Coordinates of C-alpha atoms and ligand atoms in Angstrom, one line a residue:
X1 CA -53.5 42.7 -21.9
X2 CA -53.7 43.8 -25.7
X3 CA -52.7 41.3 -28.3
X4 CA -49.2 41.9 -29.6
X5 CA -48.5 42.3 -33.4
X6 CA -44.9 42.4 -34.3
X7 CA -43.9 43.7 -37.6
X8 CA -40.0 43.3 -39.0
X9 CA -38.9 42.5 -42.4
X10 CA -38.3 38.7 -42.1
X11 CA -40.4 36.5 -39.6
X12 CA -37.7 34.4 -37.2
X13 CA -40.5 30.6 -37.2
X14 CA -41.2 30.6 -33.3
X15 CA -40.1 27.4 -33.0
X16 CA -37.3 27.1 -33.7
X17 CA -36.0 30.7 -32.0
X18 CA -33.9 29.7 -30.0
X19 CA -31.2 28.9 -32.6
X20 CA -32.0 32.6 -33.5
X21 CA -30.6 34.1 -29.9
X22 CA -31.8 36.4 -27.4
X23 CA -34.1 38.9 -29.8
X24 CA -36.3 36.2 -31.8
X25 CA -36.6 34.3 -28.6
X26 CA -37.8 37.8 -26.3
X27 CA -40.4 38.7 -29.2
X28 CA -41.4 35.0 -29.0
X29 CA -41.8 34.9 -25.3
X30 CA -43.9 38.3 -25.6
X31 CA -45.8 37.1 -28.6
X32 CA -47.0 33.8 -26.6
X33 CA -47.9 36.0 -23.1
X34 CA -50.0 38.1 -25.2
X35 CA -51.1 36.3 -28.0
X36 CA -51.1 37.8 -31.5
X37 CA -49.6 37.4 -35.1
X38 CA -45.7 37.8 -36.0
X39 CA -46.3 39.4 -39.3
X40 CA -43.3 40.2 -42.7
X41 CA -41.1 39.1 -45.8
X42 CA -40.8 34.9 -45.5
X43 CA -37.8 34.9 -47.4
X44 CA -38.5 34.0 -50.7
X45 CA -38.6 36.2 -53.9
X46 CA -41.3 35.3 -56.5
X47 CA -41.3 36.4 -60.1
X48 CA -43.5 39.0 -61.5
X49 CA -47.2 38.2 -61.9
X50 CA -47.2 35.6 -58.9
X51 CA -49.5 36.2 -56.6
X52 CA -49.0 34.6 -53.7
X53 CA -51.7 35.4 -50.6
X54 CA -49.9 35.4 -47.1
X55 CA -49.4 32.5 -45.5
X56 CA -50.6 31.9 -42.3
X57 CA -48.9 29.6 -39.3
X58 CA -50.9 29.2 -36.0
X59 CA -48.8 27.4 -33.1
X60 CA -50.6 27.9 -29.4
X61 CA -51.8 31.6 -29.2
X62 CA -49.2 33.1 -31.8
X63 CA -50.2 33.5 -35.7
X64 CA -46.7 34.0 -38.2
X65 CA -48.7 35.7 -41.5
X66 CA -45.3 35.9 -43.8
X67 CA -45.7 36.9 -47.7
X68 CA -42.9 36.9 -50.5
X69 CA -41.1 39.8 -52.1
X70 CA -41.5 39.7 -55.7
X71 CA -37.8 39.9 -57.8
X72 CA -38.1 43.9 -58.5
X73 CA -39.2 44.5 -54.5
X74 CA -36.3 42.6 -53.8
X75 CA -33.8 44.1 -56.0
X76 CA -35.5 47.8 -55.1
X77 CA -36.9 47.2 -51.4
X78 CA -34.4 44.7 -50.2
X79 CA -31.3 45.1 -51.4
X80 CA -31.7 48.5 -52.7
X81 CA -33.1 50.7 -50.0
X82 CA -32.7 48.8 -47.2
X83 CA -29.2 47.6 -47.6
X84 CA -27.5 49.9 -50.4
X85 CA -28.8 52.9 -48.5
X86 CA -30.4 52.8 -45.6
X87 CA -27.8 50.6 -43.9
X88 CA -24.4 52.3 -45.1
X89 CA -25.9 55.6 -43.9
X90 CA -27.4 54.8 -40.7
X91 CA -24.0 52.9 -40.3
X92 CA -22.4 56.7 -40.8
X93 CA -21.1 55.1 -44.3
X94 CA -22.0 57.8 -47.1
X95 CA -19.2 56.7 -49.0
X96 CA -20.7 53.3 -49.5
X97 CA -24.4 54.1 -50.2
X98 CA -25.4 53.7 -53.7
X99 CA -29.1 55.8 -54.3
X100 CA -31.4 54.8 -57.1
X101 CA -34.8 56.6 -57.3
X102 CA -36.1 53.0 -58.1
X103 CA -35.2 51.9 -54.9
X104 CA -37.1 55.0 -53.2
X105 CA -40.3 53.9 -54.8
X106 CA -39.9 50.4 -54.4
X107 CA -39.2 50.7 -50.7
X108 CA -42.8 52.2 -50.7
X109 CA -44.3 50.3 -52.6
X110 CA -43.6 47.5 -50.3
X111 CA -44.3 49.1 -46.9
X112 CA -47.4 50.1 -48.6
X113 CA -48.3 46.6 -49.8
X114 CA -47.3 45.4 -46.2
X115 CA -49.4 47.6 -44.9
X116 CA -52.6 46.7 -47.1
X117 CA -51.8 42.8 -46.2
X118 CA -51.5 43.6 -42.4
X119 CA -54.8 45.7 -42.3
X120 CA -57.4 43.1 -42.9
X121 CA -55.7 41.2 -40.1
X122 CA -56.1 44.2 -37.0
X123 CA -57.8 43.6 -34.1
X124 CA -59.1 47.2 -32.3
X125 CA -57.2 46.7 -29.1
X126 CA -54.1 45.5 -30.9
X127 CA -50.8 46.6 -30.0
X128 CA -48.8 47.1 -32.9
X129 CA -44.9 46.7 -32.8
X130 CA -42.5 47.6 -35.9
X131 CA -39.1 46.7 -35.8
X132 CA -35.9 48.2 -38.2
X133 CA -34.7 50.5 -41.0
X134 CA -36.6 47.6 -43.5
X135 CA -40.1 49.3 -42.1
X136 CA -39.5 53.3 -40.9
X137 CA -42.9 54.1 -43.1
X138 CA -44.9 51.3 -42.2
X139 CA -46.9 53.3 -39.5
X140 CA -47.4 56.5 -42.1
X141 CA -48.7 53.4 -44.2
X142 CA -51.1 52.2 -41.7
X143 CA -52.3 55.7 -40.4
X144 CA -53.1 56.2 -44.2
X145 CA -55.5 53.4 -43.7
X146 CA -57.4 54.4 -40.7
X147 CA -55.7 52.3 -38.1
X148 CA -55.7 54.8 -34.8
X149 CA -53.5 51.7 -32.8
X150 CA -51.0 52.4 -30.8
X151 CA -47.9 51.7 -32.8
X152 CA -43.9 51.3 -31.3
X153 CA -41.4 51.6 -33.3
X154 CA -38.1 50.1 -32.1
X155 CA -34.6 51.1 -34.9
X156 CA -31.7 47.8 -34.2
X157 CA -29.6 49.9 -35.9
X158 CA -27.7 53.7 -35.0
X159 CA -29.5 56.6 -35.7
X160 CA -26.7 58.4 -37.8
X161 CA -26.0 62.7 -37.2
X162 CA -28.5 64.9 -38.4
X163 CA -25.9 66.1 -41.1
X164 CA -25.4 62.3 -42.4
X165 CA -29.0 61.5 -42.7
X166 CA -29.5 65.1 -44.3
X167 CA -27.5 63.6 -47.3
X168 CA -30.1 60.7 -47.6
X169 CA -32.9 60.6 -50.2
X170 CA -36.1 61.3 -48.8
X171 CA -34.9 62.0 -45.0
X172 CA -37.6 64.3 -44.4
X173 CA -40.0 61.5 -45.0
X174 CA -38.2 59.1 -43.6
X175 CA -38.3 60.6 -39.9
X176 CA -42.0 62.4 -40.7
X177 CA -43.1 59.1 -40.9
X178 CA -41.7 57.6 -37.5
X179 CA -44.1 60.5 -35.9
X180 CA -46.6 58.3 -37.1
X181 CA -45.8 56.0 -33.9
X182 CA -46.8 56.4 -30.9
X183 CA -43.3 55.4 -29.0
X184 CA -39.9 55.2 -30.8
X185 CA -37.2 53.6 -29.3
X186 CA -33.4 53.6 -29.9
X187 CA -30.5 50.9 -28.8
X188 CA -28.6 53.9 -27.2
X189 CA -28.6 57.7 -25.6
X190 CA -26.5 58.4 -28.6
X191 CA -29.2 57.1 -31.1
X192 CA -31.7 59.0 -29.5
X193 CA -29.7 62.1 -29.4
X194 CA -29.2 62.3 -33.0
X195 CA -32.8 61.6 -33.9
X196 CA -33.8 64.4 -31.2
X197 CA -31.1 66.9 -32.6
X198 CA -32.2 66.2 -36.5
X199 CA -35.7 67.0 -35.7
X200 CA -35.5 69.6 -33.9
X201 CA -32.8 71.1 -36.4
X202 CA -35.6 70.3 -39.4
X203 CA -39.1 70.6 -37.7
X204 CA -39.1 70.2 -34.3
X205 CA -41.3 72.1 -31.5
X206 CA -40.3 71.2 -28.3
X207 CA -38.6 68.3 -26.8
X208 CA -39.5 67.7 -23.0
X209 CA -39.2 64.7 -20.8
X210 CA -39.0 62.0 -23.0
X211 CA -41.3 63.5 -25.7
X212 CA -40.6 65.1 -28.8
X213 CA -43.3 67.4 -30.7
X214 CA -42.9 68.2 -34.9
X215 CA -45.1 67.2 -37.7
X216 CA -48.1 68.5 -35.8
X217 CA -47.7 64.9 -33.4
X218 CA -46.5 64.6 -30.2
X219 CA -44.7 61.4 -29.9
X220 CA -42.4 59.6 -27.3
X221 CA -38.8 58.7 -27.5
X222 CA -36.5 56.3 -25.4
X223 CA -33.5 54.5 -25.2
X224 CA -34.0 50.8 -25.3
X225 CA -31.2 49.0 -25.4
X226 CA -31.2 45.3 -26.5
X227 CA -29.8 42.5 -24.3
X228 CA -29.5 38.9 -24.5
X229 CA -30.9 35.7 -22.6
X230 CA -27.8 35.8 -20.3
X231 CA -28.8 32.8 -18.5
X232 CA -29.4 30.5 -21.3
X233 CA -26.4 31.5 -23.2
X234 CA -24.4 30.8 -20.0
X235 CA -26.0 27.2 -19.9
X236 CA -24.6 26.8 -23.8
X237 CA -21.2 27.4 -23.0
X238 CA -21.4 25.0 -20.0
X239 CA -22.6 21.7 -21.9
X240 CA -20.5 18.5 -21.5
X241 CA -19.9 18.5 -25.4
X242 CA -18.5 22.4 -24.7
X243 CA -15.9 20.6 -22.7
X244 CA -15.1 18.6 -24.8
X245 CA -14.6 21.4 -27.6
X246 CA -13.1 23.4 -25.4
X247 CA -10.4 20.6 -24.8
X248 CA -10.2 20.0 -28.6
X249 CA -9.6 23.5 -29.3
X250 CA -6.5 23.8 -26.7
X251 CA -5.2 19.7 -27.6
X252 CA -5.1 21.0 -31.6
X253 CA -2.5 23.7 -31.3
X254 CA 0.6 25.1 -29.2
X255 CA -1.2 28.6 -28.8
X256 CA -1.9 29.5 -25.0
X257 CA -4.3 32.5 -25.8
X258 CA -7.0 32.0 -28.5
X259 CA -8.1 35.8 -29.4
X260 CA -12.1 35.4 -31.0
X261 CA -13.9 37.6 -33.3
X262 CA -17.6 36.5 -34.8
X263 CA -19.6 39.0 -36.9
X264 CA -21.5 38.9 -40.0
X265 CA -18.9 39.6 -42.5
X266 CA -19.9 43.3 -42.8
X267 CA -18.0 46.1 -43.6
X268 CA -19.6 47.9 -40.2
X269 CA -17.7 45.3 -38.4
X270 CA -14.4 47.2 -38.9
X271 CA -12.8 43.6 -40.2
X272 CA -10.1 44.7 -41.8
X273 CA -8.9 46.9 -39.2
X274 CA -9.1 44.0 -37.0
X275 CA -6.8 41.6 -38.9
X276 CA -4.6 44.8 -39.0
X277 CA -4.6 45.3 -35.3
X278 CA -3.4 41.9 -34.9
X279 CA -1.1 41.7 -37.4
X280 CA 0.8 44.8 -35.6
X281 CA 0.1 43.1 -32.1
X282 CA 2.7 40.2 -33.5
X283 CA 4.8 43.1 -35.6
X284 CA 4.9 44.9 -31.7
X285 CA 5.3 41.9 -29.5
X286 CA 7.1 38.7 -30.7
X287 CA 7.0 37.1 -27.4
X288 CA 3.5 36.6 -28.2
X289 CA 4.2 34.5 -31.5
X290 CA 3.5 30.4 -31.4
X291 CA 1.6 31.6 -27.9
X292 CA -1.4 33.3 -29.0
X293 CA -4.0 32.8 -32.2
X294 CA -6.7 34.7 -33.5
X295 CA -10.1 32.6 -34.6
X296 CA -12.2 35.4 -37.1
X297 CA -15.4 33.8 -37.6
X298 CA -17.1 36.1 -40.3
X299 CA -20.0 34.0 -42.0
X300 CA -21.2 35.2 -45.5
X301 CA -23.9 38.1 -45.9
X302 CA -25.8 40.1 -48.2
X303 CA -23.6 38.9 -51.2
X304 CA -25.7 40.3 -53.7
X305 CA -24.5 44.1 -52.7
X306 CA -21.5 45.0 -54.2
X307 CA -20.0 46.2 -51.0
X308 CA -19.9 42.7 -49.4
X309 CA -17.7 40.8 -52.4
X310 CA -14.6 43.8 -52.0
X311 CA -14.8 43.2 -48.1
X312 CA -14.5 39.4 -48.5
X313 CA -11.7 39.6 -51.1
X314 CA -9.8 42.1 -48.4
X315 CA -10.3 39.8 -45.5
X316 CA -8.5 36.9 -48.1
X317 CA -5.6 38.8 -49.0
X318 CA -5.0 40.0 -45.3
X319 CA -5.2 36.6 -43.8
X320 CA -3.2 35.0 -46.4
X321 CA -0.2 37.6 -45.8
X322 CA -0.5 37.3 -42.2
X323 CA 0.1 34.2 -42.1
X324 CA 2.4 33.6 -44.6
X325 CA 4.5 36.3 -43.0
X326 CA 4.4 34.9 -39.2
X327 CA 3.1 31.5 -39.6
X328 CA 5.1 28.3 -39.1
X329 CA 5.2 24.5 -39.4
X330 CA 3.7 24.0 -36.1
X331 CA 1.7 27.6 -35.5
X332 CA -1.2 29.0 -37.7
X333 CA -1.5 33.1 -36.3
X334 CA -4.9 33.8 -37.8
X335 CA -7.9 31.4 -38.7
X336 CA -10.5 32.9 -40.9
X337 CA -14.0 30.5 -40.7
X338 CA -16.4 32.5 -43.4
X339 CA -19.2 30.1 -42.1
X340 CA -22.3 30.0 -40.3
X341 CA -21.6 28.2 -37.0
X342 CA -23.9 26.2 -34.6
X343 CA -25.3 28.4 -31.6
X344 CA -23.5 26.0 -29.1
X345 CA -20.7 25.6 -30.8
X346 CA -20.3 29.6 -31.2
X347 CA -20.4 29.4 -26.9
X348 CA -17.9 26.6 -26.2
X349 CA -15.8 28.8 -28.3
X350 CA -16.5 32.0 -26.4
X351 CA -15.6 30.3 -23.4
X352 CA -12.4 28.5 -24.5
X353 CA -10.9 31.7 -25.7
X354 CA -9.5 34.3 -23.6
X355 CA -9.9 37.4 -25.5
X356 CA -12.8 38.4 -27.1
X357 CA -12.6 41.3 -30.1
X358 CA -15.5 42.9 -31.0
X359 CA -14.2 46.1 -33.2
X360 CA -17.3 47.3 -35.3
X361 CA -16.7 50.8 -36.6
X362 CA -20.5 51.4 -35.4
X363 CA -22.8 49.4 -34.6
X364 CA -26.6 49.3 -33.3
X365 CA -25.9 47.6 -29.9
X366 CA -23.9 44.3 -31.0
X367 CA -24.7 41.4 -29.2
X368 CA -21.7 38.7 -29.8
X369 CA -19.9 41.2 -26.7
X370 CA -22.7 40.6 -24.6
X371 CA -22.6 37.1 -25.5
X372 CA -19.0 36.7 -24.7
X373 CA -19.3 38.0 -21.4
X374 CA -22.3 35.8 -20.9
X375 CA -20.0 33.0 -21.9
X376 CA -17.3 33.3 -19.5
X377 CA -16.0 31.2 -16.9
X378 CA -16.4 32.7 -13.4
X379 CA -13.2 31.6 -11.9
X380 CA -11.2 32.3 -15.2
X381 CA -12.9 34.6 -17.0
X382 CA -11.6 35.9 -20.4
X383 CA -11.5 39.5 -21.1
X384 CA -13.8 41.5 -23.3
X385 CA -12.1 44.1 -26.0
X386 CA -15.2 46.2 -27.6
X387 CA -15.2 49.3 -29.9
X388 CA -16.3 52.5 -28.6
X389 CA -18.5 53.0 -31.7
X390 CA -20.5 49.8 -30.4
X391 CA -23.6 50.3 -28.9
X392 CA -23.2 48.2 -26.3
X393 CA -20.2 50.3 -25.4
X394 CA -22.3 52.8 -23.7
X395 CA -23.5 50.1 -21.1
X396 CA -20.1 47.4 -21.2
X397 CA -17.8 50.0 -19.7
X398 CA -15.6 47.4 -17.9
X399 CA -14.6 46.3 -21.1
X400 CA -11.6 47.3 -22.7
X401 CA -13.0 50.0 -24.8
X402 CA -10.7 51.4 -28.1
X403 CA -10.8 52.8 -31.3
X404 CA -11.3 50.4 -33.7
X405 CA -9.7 53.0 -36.2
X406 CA -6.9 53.0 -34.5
X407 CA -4.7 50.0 -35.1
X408 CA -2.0 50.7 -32.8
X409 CA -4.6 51.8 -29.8
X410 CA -6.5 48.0 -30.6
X411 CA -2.7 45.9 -30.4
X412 CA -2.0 47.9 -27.3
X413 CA -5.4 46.8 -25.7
X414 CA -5.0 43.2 -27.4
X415 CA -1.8 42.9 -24.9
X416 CA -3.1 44.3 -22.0
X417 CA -6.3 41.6 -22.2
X418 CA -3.7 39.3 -23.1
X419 CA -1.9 39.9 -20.0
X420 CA -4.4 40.7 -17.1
X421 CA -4.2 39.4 -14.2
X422 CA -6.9 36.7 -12.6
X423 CA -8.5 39.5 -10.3
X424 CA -9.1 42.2 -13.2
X425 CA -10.3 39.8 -15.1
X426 CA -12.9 38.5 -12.7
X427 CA -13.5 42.0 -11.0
X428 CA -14.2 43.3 -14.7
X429 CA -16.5 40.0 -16.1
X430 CA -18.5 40.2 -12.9
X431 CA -19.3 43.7 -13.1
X432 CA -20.3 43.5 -17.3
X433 CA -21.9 40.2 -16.4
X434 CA -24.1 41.6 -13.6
X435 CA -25.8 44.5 -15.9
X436 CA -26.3 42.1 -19.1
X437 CA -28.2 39.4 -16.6
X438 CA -30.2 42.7 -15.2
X439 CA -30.8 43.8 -18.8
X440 CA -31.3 41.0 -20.4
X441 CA -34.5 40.3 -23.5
X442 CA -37.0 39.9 -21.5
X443 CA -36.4 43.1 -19.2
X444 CA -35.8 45.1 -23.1
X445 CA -39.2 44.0 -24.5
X446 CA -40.9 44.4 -20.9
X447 CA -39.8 48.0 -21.0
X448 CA -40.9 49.0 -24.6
X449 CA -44.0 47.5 -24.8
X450 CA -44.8 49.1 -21.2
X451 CA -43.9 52.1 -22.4
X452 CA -45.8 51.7 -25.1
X453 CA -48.6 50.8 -23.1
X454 CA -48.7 53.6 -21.3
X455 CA -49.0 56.5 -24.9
X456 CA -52.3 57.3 -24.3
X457 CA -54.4 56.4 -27.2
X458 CA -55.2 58.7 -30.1
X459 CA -52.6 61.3 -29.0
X460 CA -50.5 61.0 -31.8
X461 CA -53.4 60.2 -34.2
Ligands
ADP501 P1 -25.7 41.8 -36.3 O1 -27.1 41.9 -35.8 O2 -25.2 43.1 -37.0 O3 -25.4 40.6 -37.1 P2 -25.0 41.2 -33.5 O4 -23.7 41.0 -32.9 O5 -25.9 42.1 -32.7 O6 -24.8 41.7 -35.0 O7 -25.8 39.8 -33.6 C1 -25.3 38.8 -34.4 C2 -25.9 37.4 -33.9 O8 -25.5 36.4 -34.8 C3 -25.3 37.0 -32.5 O9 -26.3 36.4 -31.8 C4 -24.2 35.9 -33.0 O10 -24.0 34.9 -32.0 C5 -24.8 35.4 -34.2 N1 -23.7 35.0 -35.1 C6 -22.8 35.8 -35.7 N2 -21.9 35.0 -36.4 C7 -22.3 33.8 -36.4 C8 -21.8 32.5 -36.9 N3 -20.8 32.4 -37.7 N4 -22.5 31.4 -36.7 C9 -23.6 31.5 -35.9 N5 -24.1 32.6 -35.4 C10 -23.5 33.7 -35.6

């Protein structure tokens, strides 16, 4: 079995993965069968002039080699790039995507100095797997060098229309470089059918059976969609201290249905909407006031991008006039946490609330639904309401799937899950909860890095 090196922008510290969730602890678990080094950004950011050699972390068989960004990479690479282009357009948000030619050069300049730190450290055999948007000319990088590995390259994140992308600086390079990589793998069919259509729109050959020919390489494509570690989540939610918050939770206020929403507080989330959604479930259906609650758990992100300070000021504003308009002396309608919440905590909760929103106007996969699910009681399940523009949509079909545009379609589904009865609920949970146990991390990072295995060697060099 070849040694494993895993490439993303920051390095999860192996051991303590499992506060990290199902995709630090699956790269762990593959890292240790394998052996090999765990290899990116540590976190911190350095001033100019520092030098700083990688440091290097050996536990058992596995090697973390993480290096620092200095200021300018960070303000150019980091948050320039990566998250003030890269993200809003892969997230189909043009409108919010802010290009600098700086941060095209210094989004090179540090997959190029990755590249020269990871090169020194490759084995022959060495598998070689690069994960996110952070990374997309890493393998061009490494090619560059000499390195005729086999390289995977997995994208967490959708893989936007051909004619969104077009409007991105640099596209053509962007994508050139991913046929670098042997294997590139996508969270859905969707993913992968954008990236198929742009290339073969822009350069493309032939597309047949799973591999795509343009550039002059012949590389292959898949849909790999990301699960969680169903069973261990499950275990979380069923603790004797979730009990007890459970019982907390229900003792602490008159509301019979607790409505839960967690996500990153991220404009991709579709927040907003959310609030709005509910705000017209209560305008809709006043039966349902003093009886049910929504719990927003949106923990801070990314603040140094503009983007992320209007999206938090919104989320105030909203939450502040929904409850001043239906709150009352004994009933709070909306709780907003902008916090970062223990992992066990985050599962009681899952399980002592009966609806779970998860309304991202588009998303990679999103993993708080499969979590959810994971979470649930088996003989009073709760009931999952999930955006259509989630990837996780394309495999949670039992969920109640809407339009997270549309604010009216979203109430409407709110009452229905509100309202189910016991045997939809169970026939609909055991169904979703059957195919995220089948597909959970493990059975993900089995498939890609067998697929991987099986490129042959050298035919995309
Ligand atoms: P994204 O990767 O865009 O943040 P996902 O839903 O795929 O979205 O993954 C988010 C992960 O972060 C999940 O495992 C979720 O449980 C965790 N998470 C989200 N919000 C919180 C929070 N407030 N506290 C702790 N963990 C959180």
């Amino acid at each position: 079995m070849s040694r494993l090196v895993v490439v993303s922008n920051r390095v999860a510290d192996p051991s303590k993965a499992s506060q990290s969730g199902g995709l630090a602890v699956a790269l762990a678990d593959a890292l240790a069968e394998r052996g090999g080094i765990w290899f990116g950004w540590d976190g911190k950011v350095v001033e100019k002039g520092t030098r700083v050699p990688p440091a290097t972390h050996t536990e058992g068989r596995v090697t973390t080699v993480t290096l620092p960004l200095t200021r300018k990479d960070y303000e150019e690479y980091y948050l320039g790039f990566a998250n003030s282009v890269l993200w809003p357009i892969f997230h189909y948000r043009l409108d919010l995507s802010d290009f600098r030619t700086a941060y095209v050069k210094g989004y090179q300049r540090v997959n190029s100095k990755f590249a020269d730190a990871l090169a020194p450290l490759l084995k022959p055999d060495d598998l070689i797997w690069i994960h996110d948007y952070h990374l997309l000319p890493l393998a061009s990088e490494l090619r560059k060098r000499g390195h005729g590995h086999r390289i995977g390259f997995f994208l967490h994140i959708p893989f936007p229309p051909s004619d969104i992308l077009a409007a991105a600086p640099e596209h053509q390079l962007l994508v050139r470089s991913l046929f670098s990589c042997d294997l590139v793998g996508f969270q859905t069919n969707t993913d992968l059918a954008n990236f198929e259509r742009y290339v073969l729109e822009h350069q493309g050959e032939e597309s047949d059976g799973g591999h795509l020919k343009a550039y002059e390489r012949t590389i292959l494509v898949g849909s790999f969609p990301i699960g969680i570690d169903a069973e261990a989540f499950a275990a979380l939610a069923h603790t004797p201290k979730a009990d007890a918050q459970i019982q907390l939770l229900q003792r602490r206020t008159i509301a019979r249905t607790h409505i839960i929403g967690v996500d990153r507080l991220d404009y991709s989330k579709g927040l907003p909407e959310r609030l709005r959604a509910f705000r017209r479930l209560l305008e809709l259906y006043p039966q349902h006031h003093k009886s049910v609650t929504l719990m927003q758990i949106a923990p801070p992100t990314r603040e140094d991008v503009d983007a992320y300070t209007d999206i938090r000021e919104e989320l105030e504003a909203l939450t502040g006039a929904i409850n001043g308009r239906y709150g009352d002396f004994d009933w709070t309608p909306l709780r907003y946490i902008h916090r970062t919440i223990p992992r066990p905590t985050l599962a009681a909760l899952f399980r002592g609330c009966q609806v779970g929103l998860v309304t991202p106007l588009r998303d990679g996969m999103n993993l708080v639904a499969k979590e959810y699910v994971a979470a649930q009681d088996l003989n009073d399940p709760g009931v999952l309401v999930l955006s259509k523009f989630a990837g996780a949509a394309e495999e949670l079909k039992e969920a109640l799937l809407v339009n997270p545009y549309d604010i009216d379609e979203v109430a409407e589904a709110l009452e229905v899950a509100i309202t189910m009865p016991l045997k939809e609920r169970q026939e609909r949970n055991n169904a979703l909860l059957e195919r995220i146990r089948r597909h959970d991390a493990r059975y993900w990072q089995e498939n890609f890095l067998s697929a991987l295995e099986q490129t042959s060697l050298g035919a995309a060099a």
